[in-house]
Amino acid sequence: VLMSYSKYHHKGIAIDNNTLQAKKGKMFSMKYLLADVEHYSLGNQELSASVAFKASEAAGAQLFPIVYEDVLINHDIVQHELVRYLGLNESKVMSKDIFIQNSFKPKQHTRKFCDNEDVNCKILKAGLKDSYPCLYKQLIREGEGLTWTTPMLQDGSINIRGDCMPLARLSQEHPIRSLSDLYQLLH
């Protein structure tokens, strides 16, 4: 939900040759949210994840998924595990923040999502509640800094109308994600 809002204001939500973008006085709506989630989050990102999985499988290598929210919340843990995974010299690399490029970029949307002037959360909540349970949960739990599983239907298919659940935060005891985590698969 938050990523869609940010894209709406910065680059727009590009679908085919059309770009849906914020216009002065226009509200961020279900149309924009659903277009971005379906075409970007579930479309492009899932395609990329699938290609990465196939490539790691073909190379006989273990996949090392990195989730954007984990980098924001626990970048030290993600960096440590990535350095170990790549077999780099920890003493040389760990003294640097490999995510420094993101460290100095100030967050442009600092208000709570529902406090933005171009957002009507009552309308969004009503539209999401019964038909889009994952997006609804993300909206009502905004600000908790959660990482979410991929929205899936009961039959296991990835779908914008699917449900999801928050993932446990990365920790020293559980420092990496797996595809099983992200896709709600049993271990």
mmCIF file with all atom_site columns, C-alpha atoms in Angstrom:
data_model
loop_
_atom_site.group_PDB
_atom_site.id
_atom_site.type_symbol
_atom_site.label_atom_id
_atom_site.label_alt_id
_atom_site.label_comp_id
_atom_site.label_asym_id
_atom_site.label_entity_id
_atom_site.label_seq_id
_atom_site.pdbx_PDB_ins_code
_atom_site.Cartn_x
_atom_site.Cartn_y
_atom_site.Cartn_z
_atom_site.occupancy
_atom_site.B_iso_or_equiv
_atom_site.pdbx_formal_charge
_atom_site.auth_seq_id
_atom_site.auth_comp_id
_atom_site.auth_asym_id
_atom_site.auth_atom_id
_atom_site.pdbx_PDB_model_num
ATOM 1   C CA . VAL A 1 1   ? 0.000   0.000   0.000   1.00 0.00 ? 1   VAL A CA 1
ATOM 2   C CA . LEU A 1 2   ? 2.740   2.448   0.991   1.00 0.00 ? 2   LEU A CA 1
ATOM 3   C CA . MET A 1 3   ? 4.932   1.536   -1.979  1.00 0.00 ? 3   MET A CA 1
ATOM 4   C CA . SER A 1 4   ? 1.999   2.124   -4.343  1.00 0.00 ? 4   SER A CA 1
ATOM 5   C CA . TYR A 1 5   ? 1.368   5.529   -2.811  1.00 0.00 ? 5   TYR A CA 1
ATOM 6   C CA . SER A 1 6   ? 5.023   6.471   -3.184  1.00 0.00 ? 6   SER A CA 1
ATOM 7   C CA . LYS A 1 7   ? 5.140   5.312   -6.814  1.00 0.00 ? 7   LYS A CA 1
ATOM 8   C CA . TYR A 1 8   ? 1.925   7.228   -7.521  1.00 0.00 ? 8   TYR A CA 1
ATOM 9   C CA . HIS A 1 9   ? 3.630   10.464  -6.439  1.00 0.00 ? 9   HIS A CA 1
ATOM 10  C CA . HIS A 1 10  ? 7.107   9.934   -7.862  1.00 0.00 ? 10  HIS A CA 1
ATOM 11  C CA . LYS A 1 11  ? 7.235   7.928   -11.052 1.00 0.00 ? 11  LYS A CA 1
ATOM 12  C CA . GLY A 1 12  ? 3.630   7.085   -11.571 1.00 0.00 ? 12  GLY A CA 1
ATOM 13  C CA . ILE A 1 13  ? 2.196   3.649   -12.098 1.00 0.00 ? 13  ILE A CA 1
ATOM 14  C CA . ALA A 1 14  ? 3.188   2.668   -15.639 1.00 0.00 ? 14  ALA A CA 1
ATOM 15  C CA . ILE A 1 15  ? 0.953   0.121   -17.342 1.00 0.00 ? 15  ILE A CA 1
ATOM 16  C CA . ASP A 1 16  ? 1.519   -0.497  -21.023 1.00 0.00 ? 16  ASP A CA 1
ATOM 17  C CA . ASN A 1 17  ? 1.839   2.966   -22.582 1.00 0.00 ? 17  ASN A CA 1
ATOM 18  C CA . ASN A 1 18  ? -0.229  4.675   -19.901 1.00 0.00 ? 18  ASN A CA 1
ATOM 19  C CA . THR A 1 19  ? 1.139   6.183   -16.706 1.00 0.00 ? 19  THR A CA 1
ATOM 20  C CA . LEU A 1 20  ? -1.241  6.817   -13.840 1.00 0.00 ? 20  LEU A CA 1
ATOM 21  C CA . GLN A 1 21  ? 0.283   9.640   -11.813 1.00 0.00 ? 21  GLN A CA 1
ATOM 22  C CA . ALA A 1 22  ? -0.690  12.065  -9.087  1.00 0.00 ? 22  ALA A CA 1
ATOM 23  C CA . LYS A 1 23  ? -2.346  15.264  -10.230 1.00 0.00 ? 23  LYS A CA 1
ATOM 24  C CA . LYS A 1 24  ? -2.928  18.277  -8.034  1.00 0.00 ? 24  LYS A CA 1
ATOM 25  C CA . GLY A 1 25  ? -6.256  17.935  -6.247  1.00 0.00 ? 25  GLY A CA 1
ATOM 26  C CA . LYS A 1 26  ? -6.727  14.285  -7.263  1.00 0.00 ? 26  LYS A CA 1
ATOM 27  C CA . MET A 1 27  ? -7.118  11.608  -4.580  1.00 0.00 ? 27  MET A CA 1
ATOM 28  C CA . PHE A 1 28  ? -5.083  8.415   -4.354  1.00 0.00 ? 28  PHE A CA 1
ATOM 29  C CA . SER A 1 29  ? -7.783  5.881   -5.139  1.00 0.00 ? 29  SER A CA 1
ATOM 30  C CA . MET A 1 30  ? -8.525  2.176   -5.287  1.00 0.00 ? 30  MET A CA 1
ATOM 31  C CA . LYS A 1 31  ? -7.922  2.378   -9.042  1.00 0.00 ? 31  LYS A CA 1
ATOM 32  C CA . TYR A 1 32  ? -4.306  3.491   -8.544  1.00 0.00 ? 32  TYR A CA 1
ATOM 33  C CA . LEU A 1 33  ? -3.639  1.140   -5.650  1.00 0.00 ? 33  LEU A CA 1
ATOM 34  C CA . LEU A 1 34  ? -4.980  -1.962  -7.392  1.00 0.00 ? 34  LEU A CA 1
ATOM 35  C CA . ALA A 1 35  ? -3.305  -1.105  -10.706 1.00 0.00 ? 35  ALA A CA 1
ATOM 36  C CA . ASP A 1 36  ? 0.094   -0.821  -9.028  1.00 0.00 ? 36  ASP A CA 1
ATOM 37  C CA . VAL A 1 37  ? -0.253  -3.918  -6.870  1.00 0.00 ? 37  VAL A CA 1
ATOM 38  C CA . GLU A 1 38  ? -1.447  -6.075  -9.740  1.00 0.00 ? 38  GLU A CA 1
ATOM 39  C CA . HIS A 1 39  ? 1.004   -4.887  -12.379 1.00 0.00 ? 39  HIS A CA 1
ATOM 40  C CA . TYR A 1 40  ? 4.080   -4.046  -10.331 1.00 0.00 ? 40  TYR A CA 1
ATOM 41  C CA . SER A 1 41  ? 4.075   -5.847  -7.000  1.00 0.00 ? 41  SER A CA 1
ATOM 42  C CA . LEU A 1 42  ? 2.508   -9.081  -8.180  1.00 0.00 ? 42  LEU A CA 1
ATOM 43  C CA . GLY A 1 43  ? 3.427   -8.812  -11.843 1.00 0.00 ? 43  GLY A CA 1
ATOM 44  C CA . ASN A 1 44  ? 6.994   -7.572  -12.210 1.00 0.00 ? 44  ASN A CA 1
ATOM 45  C CA . GLN A 1 45  ? 8.273   -8.586  -8.802  1.00 0.00 ? 45  GLN A CA 1
ATOM 46  C CA . GLU A 1 46  ? 6.886   -12.115 -8.923  1.00 0.00 ? 46  GLU A CA 1
ATOM 47  C CA . LEU A 1 47  ? 8.239   -12.585 -12.435 1.00 0.00 ? 47  LEU A CA 1
ATOM 48  C CA . SER A 1 48  ? 11.673  -11.429 -11.225 1.00 0.00 ? 48  SER A CA 1
ATOM 49  C CA . ALA A 1 49  ? 11.515  -13.754 -8.221  1.00 0.00 ? 49  ALA A CA 1
ATOM 50  C CA . SER A 1 50  ? 10.579  -16.658 -10.469 1.00 0.00 ? 50  SER A CA 1
ATOM 51  C CA . VAL A 1 51  ? 13.511  -15.970 -12.807 1.00 0.00 ? 51  VAL A CA 1
ATOM 52  C CA . ALA A 1 52  ? 15.917  -15.719 -9.848  1.00 0.00 ? 52  ALA A CA 1
ATOM 53  C CA . PHE A 1 53  ? 14.613  -19.001 -8.440  1.00 0.00 ? 53  PHE A CA 1
ATOM 54  C CA . LYS A 1 54  ? 15.028  -20.793 -11.792 1.00 0.00 ? 54  LYS A CA 1
ATOM 55  C CA . ALA A 1 55  ? 18.540  -19.381 -12.227 1.00 0.00 ? 55  ALA A CA 1
ATOM 56  C CA . SER A 1 56  ? 19.648  -20.485 -8.762  1.00 0.00 ? 56  SER A CA 1
ATOM 57  C CA . GLU A 1 57  ? 18.127  -23.909 -9.353  1.00 0.00 ? 57  GLU A CA 1
ATOM 58  C CA . ALA A 1 58  ? 19.927  -24.274 -12.714 1.00 0.00 ? 58  ALA A CA 1
ATOM 59  C CA . ALA A 1 59  ? 23.225  -23.198 -11.145 1.00 0.00 ? 59  ALA A CA 1
ATOM 60  C CA . GLY A 1 60  ? 22.783  -25.536 -8.201  1.00 0.00 ? 60  GLY A CA 1
ATOM 61  C CA . ALA A 1 61  ? 23.030  -22.583 -5.833  1.00 0.00 ? 61  ALA A CA 1
ATOM 62  C CA . GLN A 1 62  ? 20.876  -21.772 -2.860  1.00 0.00 ? 62  GLN A CA 1
ATOM 63  C CA . LEU A 1 63  ? 18.630  -18.736 -3.377  1.00 0.00 ? 63  LEU A CA 1
ATOM 64  C CA . PHE A 1 64  ? 19.198  -15.868 -0.931  1.00 0.00 ? 64  PHE A CA 1
ATOM 65  C CA . PRO A 1 65  ? 16.015  -13.754 -0.947  1.00 0.00 ? 65  PRO A CA 1
ATOM 66  C CA . ILE A 1 66  ? 16.347  -10.198 0.308   1.00 0.00 ? 66  ILE A CA 1
ATOM 67  C CA . VAL A 1 67  ? 13.156  -8.371  1.171   1.00 0.00 ? 67  VAL A CA 1
ATOM 68  C CA . TYR A 1 68  ? 13.136  -4.572  0.967   1.00 0.00 ? 68  TYR A CA 1
ATOM 69  C CA . GLU A 1 69  ? 11.361  -4.153  4.317   1.00 0.00 ? 69  GLU A CA 1
ATOM 70  C CA . ASP A 1 70  ? 14.012  -6.314  6.013   1.00 0.00 ? 70  ASP A CA 1
ATOM 71  C CA . VAL A 1 71  ? 16.751  -4.031  4.675   1.00 0.00 ? 71  VAL A CA 1
ATOM 72  C CA . LEU A 1 72  ? 14.915  -1.013  6.084   1.00 0.00 ? 72  LEU A CA 1
ATOM 73  C CA . ILE A 1 73  ? 14.275  -2.585  9.475   1.00 0.00 ? 73  ILE A CA 1
ATOM 74  C CA . ASN A 1 74  ? 17.272  -4.917  10.020  1.00 0.00 ? 74  ASN A CA 1
ATOM 75  C CA . HIS A 1 75  ? 19.917  -3.926  7.502   1.00 0.00 ? 75  HIS A CA 1
ATOM 76  C CA . ASP A 1 76  ? 22.800  -4.998  9.798   1.00 0.00 ? 76  ASP A CA 1
ATOM 77  C CA . ILE A 1 77  ? 21.467  -8.570  9.949   1.00 0.00 ? 77  ILE A CA 1
ATOM 78  C CA . VAL A 1 78  ? 20.774  -8.659  6.194   1.00 0.00 ? 78  VAL A CA 1
ATOM 79  C CA . GLN A 1 79  ? 24.265  -7.322  5.425   1.00 0.00 ? 79  GLN A CA 1
ATOM 80  C CA . HIS A 1 80  ? 25.968  -9.807  7.735   1.00 0.00 ? 80  HIS A CA 1
ATOM 81  C CA . GLU A 1 81  ? 24.145  -12.778 6.229   1.00 0.00 ? 81  GLU A CA 1
ATOM 82  C CA . LEU A 1 82  ? 24.673  -11.559 2.646   1.00 0.00 ? 82  LEU A CA 1
ATOM 83  C CA . VAL A 1 83  ? 28.419  -11.158 3.244   1.00 0.00 ? 83  VAL A CA 1
ATOM 84  C CA . ARG A 1 84  ? 28.557  -14.696 4.661   1.00 0.00 ? 84  ARG A CA 1
ATOM 85  C CA . TYR A 1 85  ? 26.462  -16.064 1.769   1.00 0.00 ? 85  TYR A CA 1
ATOM 86  C CA . LEU A 1 86  ? 28.794  -14.478 -0.803  1.00 0.00 ? 86  LEU A CA 1
ATOM 87  C CA . GLY A 1 87  ? 31.873  -15.755 1.028   1.00 0.00 ? 87  GLY A CA 1
ATOM 88  C CA . LEU A 1 88  ? 33.390  -12.310 1.391   1.00 0.00 ? 88  LEU A CA 1
ATOM 89  C CA . ASN A 1 89  ? 35.956  -11.313 3.987   1.00 0.00 ? 89  ASN A CA 1
ATOM 90  C CA . GLU A 1 90  ? 33.731  -10.204 6.851   1.00 0.00 ? 90  GLU A CA 1
ATOM 91  C CA . SER A 1 91  ? 36.384  -8.074  8.549   1.00 0.00 ? 91  SER A CA 1
ATOM 92  C CA . LYS A 1 92  ? 36.798  -5.930  5.414   1.00 0.00 ? 92  LYS A CA 1
ATOM 93  C CA . VAL A 1 93  ? 33.153  -5.638  4.450   1.00 0.00 ? 93  VAL A CA 1
ATOM 94  C CA . MET A 1 94  ? 31.332  -5.419  7.772   1.00 0.00 ? 94  MET A CA 1
ATOM 95  C CA . SER A 1 95  ? 33.017  -2.125  8.660   1.00 0.00 ? 95  SER A CA 1
ATOM 96  C CA . LYS A 1 96  ? 31.082  -0.541  5.769   1.00 0.00 ? 96  LYS A CA 1
ATOM 97  C CA . ASP A 1 97  ? 27.355  -0.128  5.315   1.00 0.00 ? 97  ASP A CA 1
ATOM 98  C CA . ILE A 1 98  ? 26.653  -1.708  1.922   1.00 0.00 ? 98  ILE A CA 1
ATOM 99  C CA . PHE A 1 99  ? 23.178  -0.190  2.038   1.00 0.00 ? 99  PHE A CA 1
ATOM 100 C CA . ILE A 1 100 ? 24.562  3.319   2.572   1.00 0.00 ? 100 ILE A CA 1
ATOM 101 C CA . GLN A 1 101 ? 23.051  4.534   -0.699  1.00 0.00 ? 101 GLN A CA 1
ATOM 102 C CA . ASN A 1 102 ? 19.639  4.268   0.978   1.00 0.00 ? 102 ASN A CA 1
ATOM 103 C CA . SER A 1 103 ? 20.808  5.566   4.355   1.00 0.00 ? 103 SER A CA 1
ATOM 104 C CA . PHE A 1 104 ? 21.052  9.202   3.347   1.00 0.00 ? 104 PHE A CA 1
ATOM 105 C CA . LYS A 1 105 ? 17.910  9.480   1.274   1.00 0.00 ? 105 LYS A CA 1
ATOM 106 C CA . PRO A 1 106 ? 15.338  11.243  3.423   1.00 0.00 ? 106 PRO A CA 1
ATOM 107 C CA . LYS A 1 107 ? 11.947  9.638   3.422   1.00 0.00 ? 107 LYS A CA 1
ATOM 108 C CA . GLN A 1 108 ? 9.638   11.860  1.422   1.00 0.00 ? 108 GLN A CA 1
ATOM 109 C CA . HIS A 1 109 ? 6.329   10.660  2.878   1.00 0.00 ? 109 HIS A CA 1
ATOM 110 C CA . THR A 1 110 ? 6.735   11.172  6.599   1.00 0.00 ? 110 THR A CA 1
ATOM 111 C CA . ARG A 1 111 ? 3.083   11.372  7.642   1.00 0.00 ? 111 ARG A CA 1
ATOM 112 C CA . LYS A 1 112 ? 1.047   8.339   8.528   1.00 0.00 ? 112 LYS A CA 1
ATOM 113 C CA . PHE A 1 113 ? -0.557  7.135   5.313   1.00 0.00 ? 113 PHE A CA 1
ATOM 114 C CA . CYS A 1 114 ? -4.102  8.059   6.316   1.00 0.00 ? 114 CYS A CA 1
ATOM 115 C CA . ASP A 1 115 ? -2.996  11.575  7.339   1.00 0.00 ? 115 ASP A CA 1
ATOM 116 C CA . ASN A 1 116 ? -2.041  12.537  3.776   1.00 0.00 ? 116 ASN A CA 1
ATOM 117 C CA . GLU A 1 117 ? -4.405  15.064  2.204   1.00 0.00 ? 117 GLU A CA 1
ATOM 118 C CA . ASP A 1 118 ? -4.892  13.026  -0.965  1.00 0.00 ? 118 ASP A CA 1
ATOM 119 C CA . VAL A 1 119 ? -5.830  9.800   0.859   1.00 0.00 ? 119 VAL A CA 1
ATOM 120 C CA . ASN A 1 120 ? -9.320  8.885   2.034   1.00 0.00 ? 120 ASN A CA 1
ATOM 121 C CA . CYS A 1 121 ? -8.728  5.855   4.230   1.00 0.00 ? 121 CYS A CA 1
ATOM 122 C CA . LYS A 1 122 ? -12.419 5.321   4.934   1.00 0.00 ? 122 LYS A CA 1
ATOM 123 C CA . ILE A 1 123 ? -13.029 4.718   1.234   1.00 0.00 ? 123 ILE A CA 1
ATOM 124 C CA . LEU A 1 124 ? -9.888  2.582   0.827   1.00 0.00 ? 124 LEU A CA 1
ATOM 125 C CA . LYS A 1 125 ? -10.674 0.467   3.907   1.00 0.00 ? 125 LYS A CA 1
ATOM 126 C CA . ALA A 1 126 ? -14.250 -0.099  2.764   1.00 0.00 ? 126 ALA A CA 1
ATOM 127 C CA . GLY A 1 127 ? -13.091 -1.106  -0.714  1.00 0.00 ? 127 GLY A CA 1
ATOM 128 C CA . LEU A 1 128 ? -10.364 -3.450  0.518   1.00 0.00 ? 128 LEU A CA 1
ATOM 129 C CA . LYS A 1 129 ? -11.968 -5.079  3.566   1.00 0.00 ? 129 LYS A CA 1
ATOM 130 C CA . ASP A 1 130 ? -14.019 -7.854  1.958   1.00 0.00 ? 130 ASP A CA 1
ATOM 131 C CA . SER A 1 131 ? -12.286 -8.366  -1.385  1.00 0.00 ? 131 SER A CA 1
ATOM 132 C CA . TYR A 1 132 ? -8.575  -7.707  -0.745  1.00 0.00 ? 132 TYR A CA 1
ATOM 133 C CA . PRO A 1 133 ? -7.729  -9.082  2.728   1.00 0.00 ? 133 PRO A CA 1
ATOM 134 C CA . CYS A 1 134 ? -3.945  -8.766  2.367   1.00 0.00 ? 134 CYS A CA 1
ATOM 135 C CA . LEU A 1 135 ? -4.050  -5.145  1.262   1.00 0.00 ? 135 LEU A CA 1
ATOM 136 C CA . TYR A 1 136 ? -6.610  -4.384  3.967   1.00 0.00 ? 136 TYR A CA 1
ATOM 137 C CA . LYS A 1 137 ? -4.329  -5.856  6.655   1.00 0.00 ? 137 LYS A CA 1
ATOM 138 C CA . GLN A 1 138 ? -1.371  -3.869  5.362   1.00 0.00 ? 138 GLN A CA 1
ATOM 139 C CA . LEU A 1 139 ? -3.420  -0.679  5.433   1.00 0.00 ? 139 LEU A CA 1
ATOM 140 C CA . ILE A 1 140 ? -4.736  -1.097  8.974   1.00 0.00 ? 140 ILE A CA 1
ATOM 141 C CA . ARG A 1 141 ? -1.319  -2.187  10.310  1.00 0.00 ? 141 ARG A CA 1
ATOM 142 C CA . GLU A 1 142 ? 0.594   0.544   8.507   1.00 0.00 ? 142 GLU A CA 1
ATOM 143 C CA . GLY A 1 143 ? 3.328   2.002   10.663  1.00 0.00 ? 143 GLY A CA 1
ATOM 144 C CA . GLU A 1 144 ? 4.183   -1.279  12.418  1.00 0.00 ? 144 GLU A CA 1
ATOM 145 C CA . GLY A 1 145 ? 7.191   -1.906  10.143  1.00 0.00 ? 145 GLY A CA 1
ATOM 146 C CA . LEU A 1 146 ? 6.045   -5.352  9.044   1.00 0.00 ? 146 LEU A CA 1
ATOM 147 C CA . THR A 1 147 ? 7.195   -7.599  6.228   1.00 0.00 ? 147 THR A CA 1
ATOM 148 C CA . TRP A 1 148 ? 4.353   -9.572  4.645   1.00 0.00 ? 148 TRP A CA 1
ATOM 149 C CA . THR A 1 149 ? 3.954   -12.874 2.855   1.00 0.00 ? 149 THR A CA 1
ATOM 150 C CA . THR A 1 150 ? 2.803   -12.858 -0.766  1.00 0.00 ? 150 THR A CA 1
ATOM 151 C CA . PRO A 1 151 ? -0.996  -12.630 -1.117  1.00 0.00 ? 151 PRO A CA 1
ATOM 152 C CA . MET A 1 152 ? -2.381  -16.051 -2.003  1.00 0.00 ? 152 MET A CA 1
ATOM 153 C CA . LEU A 1 153 ? -5.763  -17.649 -2.452  1.00 0.00 ? 153 LEU A CA 1
ATOM 154 C CA . GLN A 1 154 ? -6.783  -20.824 -0.601  1.00 0.00 ? 154 GLN A CA 1
ATOM 155 C CA . ASP A 1 155 ? -5.678  -22.933 -3.598  1.00 0.00 ? 155 ASP A CA 1
ATOM 156 C CA . GLY A 1 156 ? -2.124  -21.545 -3.284  1.00 0.00 ? 156 GLY A CA 1
ATOM 157 C CA . SER A 1 157 ? -2.227  -19.253 -6.304  1.00 0.00 ? 157 SER A CA 1
ATOM 158 C CA . ILE A 1 158 ? -0.710  -15.778 -6.031  1.00 0.00 ? 158 ILE A CA 1
ATOM 159 C CA . ASN A 1 159 ? -3.522  -13.287 -6.372  1.00 0.00 ? 159 ASN A CA 1
ATOM 160 C CA . ILE A 1 160 ? -4.270  -9.665  -5.478  1.00 0.00 ? 160 ILE A CA 1
ATOM 161 C CA . ARG A 1 161 ? -7.459  -10.918 -3.753  1.00 0.00 ? 161 ARG A CA 1
ATOM 162 C CA . GLY A 1 162 ? -5.475  -13.358 -1.622  1.00 0.00 ? 162 GLY A CA 1
ATOM 163 C CA . ASP A 1 163 ? -4.667  -13.257 2.052   1.00 0.00 ? 163 ASP A CA 1
ATOM 164 C CA . CYS A 1 164 ? -1.272  -12.805 3.676   1.00 0.00 ? 164 CYS A CA 1
ATOM 165 C CA . MET A 1 165 ? 0.297   -12.674 7.089   1.00 0.00 ? 165 MET A CA 1
ATOM 166 C CA . PRO A 1 166 ? 3.082   -10.695 8.718   1.00 0.00 ? 166 PRO A CA 1
ATOM 167 C CA . LEU A 1 167 ? 6.442   -12.423 8.918   1.00 0.00 ? 167 LEU A CA 1
ATOM 168 C CA . ALA A 1 168 ? 8.514   -12.603 12.078  1.00 0.00 ? 168 ALA A CA 1
ATOM 169 C CA . ARG A 1 169 ? 11.224  -9.955  12.190  1.00 0.00 ? 169 ARG A CA 1
ATOM 170 C CA . LEU A 1 170 ? 14.711  -11.076 11.299  1.00 0.00 ? 170 LEU A CA 1
ATOM 171 C CA . SER A 1 171 ? 16.831  -11.785 14.357  1.00 0.00 ? 171 SER A CA 1
ATOM 172 C CA . GLN A 1 172 ? 20.115  -13.421 15.304  1.00 0.00 ? 172 GLN A CA 1
ATOM 173 C CA . GLU A 1 173 ? 18.169  -16.699 15.727  1.00 0.00 ? 173 GLU A CA 1
ATOM 174 C CA . HIS A 1 174 ? 16.308  -16.319 12.391  1.00 0.00 ? 174 HIS A CA 1
ATOM 175 C CA . PRO A 1 175 ? 18.603  -14.138 10.229  1.00 0.00 ? 175 PRO A CA 1
ATOM 176 C CA . ILE A 1 176 ? 17.457  -15.045 6.708   1.00 0.00 ? 176 ILE A CA 1
ATOM 177 C CA . ARG A 1 177 ? 14.265  -15.465 4.732   1.00 0.00 ? 177 ARG A CA 1
ATOM 178 C CA . SER A 1 178 ? 13.349  -18.434 2.613   1.00 0.00 ? 178 SER A CA 1
ATOM 179 C CA . LEU A 1 179 ? 10.892  -18.864 -0.219  1.00 0.00 ? 179 LEU A CA 1
ATOM 180 C CA . SER A 1 180 ? 8.850   -20.939 2.211   1.00 0.00 ? 180 SER A CA 1
ATOM 181 C CA . ASP A 1 181 ? 8.484   -17.855 4.415   1.00 0.00 ? 181 ASP A CA 1
ATOM 182 C CA . LEU A 1 182 ? 7.479   -15.550 1.594   1.00 0.00 ? 182 LEU A CA 1
ATOM 183 C CA . TYR A 1 183 ? 5.022   -17.954 -0.025  1.00 0.00 ? 183 TYR A CA 1
ATOM 184 C CA . GLN A 1 184 ? 3.434   -19.403 3.111   1.00 0.00 ? 184 GLN A CA 1
ATOM 185 C CA . LEU A 1 185 ? 4.764   -22.896 2.427   1.00 0.00 ? 185 LEU A CA 1
ATOM 186 C CA . LEU A 1 186 ? 5.113   -25.472 5.158   1.00 0.00 ? 186 LEU A CA 1
ATOM 187 C CA . HIS A 1 187 ? 8.716   -26.147 6.170   1.00 0.00 ? 187 HIS A CA 1
#
